[in-house]
């Protein structure tokens, strides 16, 4: 029986999204090694366990690679974090490379308990946008590209300009963080498929896989 998609309800969710059903090709670009088949339910439990504790030995060593879901392949796990200080450069490079092959590639972080958002969108080998609102001191330094249409809408509604966060006043930066802190799910849904809203009615082709990352275990 075909596995049924289910939403990932996690404290902290990190993922990449690629508009293709070429699961093997995505894994090849990312340097992932298949370990074993895994269901959505198993993956949701694993991913949630892995993000609890920065010293968790599995945190960066494994991910879940979905089967094709409505024409998309998702890679889910903390290794995909576009804003983490130890992962951001690699994730940017990997998404850029994926976008050369598949036209687009994205990476997201969302803290489900008011812990912030981050997004990275690459198209045809170019980073269109990277932005973080996580409450960390260097969030503004991650900003690349122009605000996306949805960002522009929330900024306009708050009376904020759409320029670089570093050009804003301190009060404006605080307000910008406030209106973008929970925006990742909306950005992700506007641009494709998100693990936060997976549902049984989605079209699935293939088998989900637990995969090992190039990051050393432990």
Tab-separated table of C-alpha atoms in Angstrom:
chain	number	residue	atom	x	y	z
A	1	UNK	CA	0.000	0.000	0.000
A	2	UNK	CA	1.216	3.501	-0.879
A	3	UNK	CA	2.425	5.517	2.103
A	4	UNK	CA	0.198	8.467	2.981
A	5	UNK	CA	1.635	11.983	3.466
A	6	UNK	CA	1.071	13.598	6.841
A	7	UNK	CA	2.040	17.041	8.152
A	8	UNK	CA	5.243	17.462	10.152
A	9	UNK	CA	4.207	19.065	13.441
A	10	UNK	CA	7.574	19.880	14.979
A	11	UNK	CA	9.109	22.364	17.383
A	12	UNK	CA	11.738	23.276	14.784
A	13	UNK	CA	11.440	22.256	11.154
A	14	UNK	CA	14.163	22.549	8.508
A	15	UNK	CA	13.771	21.437	4.915
A	16	UNK	CA	14.727	21.800	1.271
A	17	UNK	CA	12.141	21.712	-1.513
A	18	UNK	CA	12.891	20.896	-5.148
A	19	UNK	CA	10.285	20.869	-7.966
A	20	UNK	CA	11.060	17.394	-9.288
A	21	UNK	CA	10.298	13.732	-8.759
A	22	UNK	CA	13.936	12.833	-9.380
A	23	UNK	CA	14.639	11.650	-5.850
A	24	UNK	CA	17.896	9.917	-6.834
A	25	UNK	CA	19.165	12.994	-8.674
A	26	UNK	CA	18.440	15.305	-5.741
A	27	UNK	CA	20.284	12.938	-3.419
A	28	UNK	CA	23.233	12.756	-5.794
A	29	UNK	CA	23.615	16.550	-5.876
A	30	UNK	CA	23.339	16.736	-2.082
A	31	UNK	CA	25.776	13.885	-1.501
A	32	UNK	CA	23.213	11.837	0.424
A	33	UNK	CA	23.498	8.081	0.845
A	34	UNK	CA	20.274	6.053	1.033
A	35	UNK	CA	19.934	4.022	4.217
A	36	UNK	CA	16.480	2.400	4.183
A	37	UNK	CA	12.851	3.056	3.226
A	38	UNK	CA	10.967	5.232	5.695
A	39	UNK	CA	7.327	6.252	6.040
A	40	UNK	CA	6.115	9.798	6.592
A	41	UNK	CA	5.003	8.890	10.116
A	42	UNK	CA	8.406	7.425	10.993
A	43	UNK	CA	10.149	10.425	9.453
A	44	UNK	CA	8.104	12.957	11.409
A	45	UNK	CA	9.001	11.234	14.673
A	46	UNK	CA	12.679	10.955	13.722
A	47	UNK	CA	13.000	14.557	12.565
A	48	UNK	CA	11.390	15.865	15.735
A	49	UNK	CA	13.686	13.746	17.915
A	50	UNK	CA	16.780	14.874	16.008
A	51	UNK	CA	16.266	18.608	16.519
A	52	UNK	CA	15.985	18.369	20.302
A	53	UNK	CA	19.426	19.131	21.652
A	54	UNK	CA	22.342	20.687	19.793
A	55	UNK	CA	24.536	17.791	20.920
A	56	UNK	CA	22.216	15.151	19.469
A	57	UNK	CA	24.548	12.904	17.405
A	58	UNK	CA	21.873	12.425	14.718
A	59	UNK	CA	21.088	16.127	14.311
A	60	UNK	CA	23.134	16.697	11.154
A	61	UNK	CA	23.938	13.136	10.126
A	62	UNK	CA	20.587	12.055	8.668
A	63	UNK	CA	17.584	13.405	6.775
A	64	UNK	CA	14.318	12.171	5.327
A	65	UNK	CA	13.948	12.367	1.562
A	66	UNK	CA	10.309	12.194	0.509
A	67	UNK	CA	8.941	10.368	-2.475
A	68	UNK	CA	7.570	12.681	-5.146
A	69	UNK	CA	4.687	14.646	-3.597
A	70	UNK	CA	2.586	16.701	-6.016
A	71	UNK	CA	5.641	16.999	-8.267
A	72	UNK	CA	8.106	17.942	-5.499
A	73	UNK	CA	10.857	16.230	-3.525
A	74	UNK	CA	11.449	17.416	0.046
A	75	UNK	CA	14.552	16.836	2.159
A	76	UNK	CA	13.762	17.236	5.861
A	77	UNK	CA	16.216	17.609	8.739
A	78	UNK	CA	18.403	20.135	10.573
A	79	UNK	CA	21.157	19.584	7.977
A	80	UNK	CA	18.967	21.666	5.605
A	81	UNK	CA	18.925	24.795	7.808
A	82	UNK	CA	19.595	27.905	5.640
A	83	UNK	CA	20.299	30.138	8.663
A	84	UNK	CA	22.466	28.010	10.968
A	85	UNK	CA	25.969	29.479	11.288
A	86	UNK	CA	27.568	26.124	10.554
A	87	UNK	CA	25.327	25.162	7.645
A	88	UNK	CA	24.236	28.364	5.878
A	89	UNK	CA	27.057	28.526	3.325
A	90	UNK	CA	26.790	24.870	2.348
A	91	UNK	CA	22.991	25.064	2.084
A	92	UNK	CA	23.239	28.140	-0.119
A	93	UNK	CA	25.701	26.378	-2.419
A	94	UNK	CA	23.661	23.181	-2.584
A	95	UNK	CA	20.417	24.991	-3.369
A	96	UNK	CA	22.154	27.004	-6.058
A	97	UNK	CA	23.493	23.810	-7.645
A	98	UNK	CA	20.110	22.092	-7.422
A	99	UNK	CA	18.471	25.086	-9.095
A	100	UNK	CA	20.799	24.742	-12.072
A	101	UNK	CA	19.534	21.193	-12.665
A	102	UNK	CA	15.880	21.601	-11.667
A	103	UNK	CA	15.166	25.293	-12.258
A	104	UNK	CA	14.513	26.077	-8.600
A	105	UNK	CA	15.477	24.954	-5.111
A	106	UNK	CA	14.501	26.269	-1.701
A	107	UNK	CA	15.492	25.866	1.947
A	108	UNK	CA	13.552	26.872	5.041
A	109	UNK	CA	13.634	27.013	8.809
A	110	UNK	CA	10.532	27.485	10.953
A	111	UNK	CA	10.259	27.460	14.742
A	112	UNK	CA	6.776	26.296	15.571
A	113	UNK	CA	6.759	27.881	19.032
A	114	UNK	CA	7.578	31.491	18.127
A	115	UNK	CA	11.211	30.674	17.337
A	116	UNK	CA	11.542	32.477	14.037
A	117	UNK	CA	11.798	31.854	10.315
A	118	UNK	CA	14.334	31.734	7.504
A	119	UNK	CA	14.073	31.146	3.780
A	120	UNK	CA	16.359	30.717	0.796
A	121	UNK	CA	15.159	30.598	-2.802
A	122	UNK	CA	17.463	29.909	-5.748
A	123	UNK	CA	16.444	29.883	-9.391
A	124	UNK	CA	18.503	28.826	-12.400
A	125	UNK	CA	21.801	29.023	-10.533
A	126	UNK	CA	21.133	32.373	-8.844
A	127	UNK	CA	20.092	33.116	-5.271
A	128	UNK	CA	16.897	35.132	-5.576
A	129	UNK	CA	16.406	35.648	-1.856
A	130	UNK	CA	17.817	34.668	1.519
A	131	UNK	CA	16.379	36.123	4.696
A	132	UNK	CA	16.338	35.235	8.397
A	133	UNK	CA	14.189	36.433	11.285
A	134	UNK	CA	15.288	34.216	14.157
A	135	UNK	CA	16.257	36.712	16.840
A	136	UNK	CA	19.981	36.065	16.344
A	137	UNK	CA	22.355	39.082	16.227
A	138	UNK	CA	23.629	38.299	12.721
A	139	UNK	CA	20.230	37.772	11.060
A	140	UNK	CA	20.563	40.942	8.984
A	141	UNK	CA	23.935	39.797	7.622
A	142	UNK	CA	22.276	36.819	5.933
A	143	UNK	CA	20.068	38.997	3.745
A	144	UNK	CA	20.529	38.476	0.010
A	145	UNK	CA	18.337	39.673	-2.853
A	146	UNK	CA	15.197	41.764	-2.901
A	147	UNK	CA	12.184	41.085	-0.666
A	148	UNK	CA	9.736	38.598	-2.153
A	149	UNK	CA	6.207	39.790	-3.026
A	150	UNK	CA	4.776	38.347	0.184
A	151	UNK	CA	7.508	40.070	2.201
A	152	UNK	CA	6.693	43.334	0.467
A	153	UNK	CA	3.046	42.934	1.381
A	154	UNK	CA	3.692	42.411	5.104
A	155	UNK	CA	6.224	45.242	5.162
A	156	UNK	CA	3.809	47.627	3.464
A	157	UNK	CA	1.053	46.650	5.894
A	158	UNK	CA	3.406	47.536	8.772
A	159	UNK	CA	4.466	50.812	7.149
A	160	UNK	CA	8.035	49.619	6.554
A	161	UNK	CA	10.240	50.217	3.495
A	162	UNK	CA	11.445	47.186	1.535
A	163	UNK	CA	15.161	47.974	1.695
A	164	UNK	CA	18.063	46.144	3.342
A	165	UNK	CA	17.411	45.617	7.087
A	166	UNK	CA	20.796	47.197	7.870
A	167	UNK	CA	19.541	50.532	6.476
A	168	UNK	CA	16.560	50.618	8.854
A	169	UNK	CA	16.384	52.247	12.249
A	170	UNK	CA	16.507	50.045	15.334
A	171	UNK	CA	12.765	50.431	15.877
A	172	UNK	CA	12.087	49.559	12.234
A	173	UNK	CA	14.299	46.461	12.456
A	174	UNK	CA	12.421	45.327	15.550
A	175	UNK	CA	9.106	45.781	13.761
A	176	UNK	CA	10.390	43.987	10.675
A	177	UNK	CA	11.475	41.028	12.781
A	178	UNK	CA	8.049	40.963	14.412
A	179	UNK	CA	6.107	40.803	11.119
A	180	UNK	CA	8.428	38.239	9.481
A	181	UNK	CA	9.098	35.980	12.489
A	182	UNK	CA	6.424	33.429	11.487
A	183	UNK	CA	6.435	34.025	7.728
A	184	UNK	CA	8.352	30.948	6.504
A	185	UNK	CA	5.275	28.679	6.183
A	186	UNK	CA	3.487	31.240	4.033
A	187	UNK	CA	6.552	31.808	1.844
A	188	UNK	CA	7.024	28.051	1.403
A	189	UNK	CA	3.363	27.459	0.550
A	190	UNK	CA	3.402	30.285	-1.980
A	191	UNK	CA	6.403	28.789	-3.783
A	192	UNK	CA	5.662	25.054	-3.614
A	193	UNK	CA	5.095	22.120	-1.264
A	194	UNK	CA	5.886	22.300	2.456
A	195	UNK	CA	6.186	19.494	5.044
A	196	UNK	CA	4.016	21.548	7.380
A	197	UNK	CA	0.944	21.053	5.177
A	198	UNK	CA	1.406	17.559	3.732
A	199	UNK	CA	-1.927	15.736	3.552
A	200	UNK	CA	-3.359	12.341	2.514
A	201	UNK	CA	-4.942	13.850	-0.602
A	202	UNK	CA	-1.595	14.667	-2.227
A	203	UNK	CA	-0.347	12.611	-5.162
A	204	UNK	CA	2.622	10.426	-4.174
A	205	UNK	CA	5.007	8.503	-6.415
A	206	UNK	CA	7.891	6.439	-5.079
A	207	UNK	CA	9.150	5.605	-1.593
A	208	UNK	CA	10.465	7.838	1.172
A	209	UNK	CA	14.040	7.240	2.282
A	210	UNK	CA	16.135	7.742	5.365
A	211	UNK	CA	19.423	9.121	4.028
A	212	UNK	CA	22.808	9.763	5.568
A	213	UNK	CA	24.417	13.164	5.037
A	214	UNK	CA	28.116	13.897	4.389
A	215	UNK	CA	28.269	15.302	7.934
A	216	UNK	CA	30.226	12.949	10.231
A	217	UNK	CA	28.173	11.070	12.811
A	218	UNK	CA	28.640	12.041	16.433
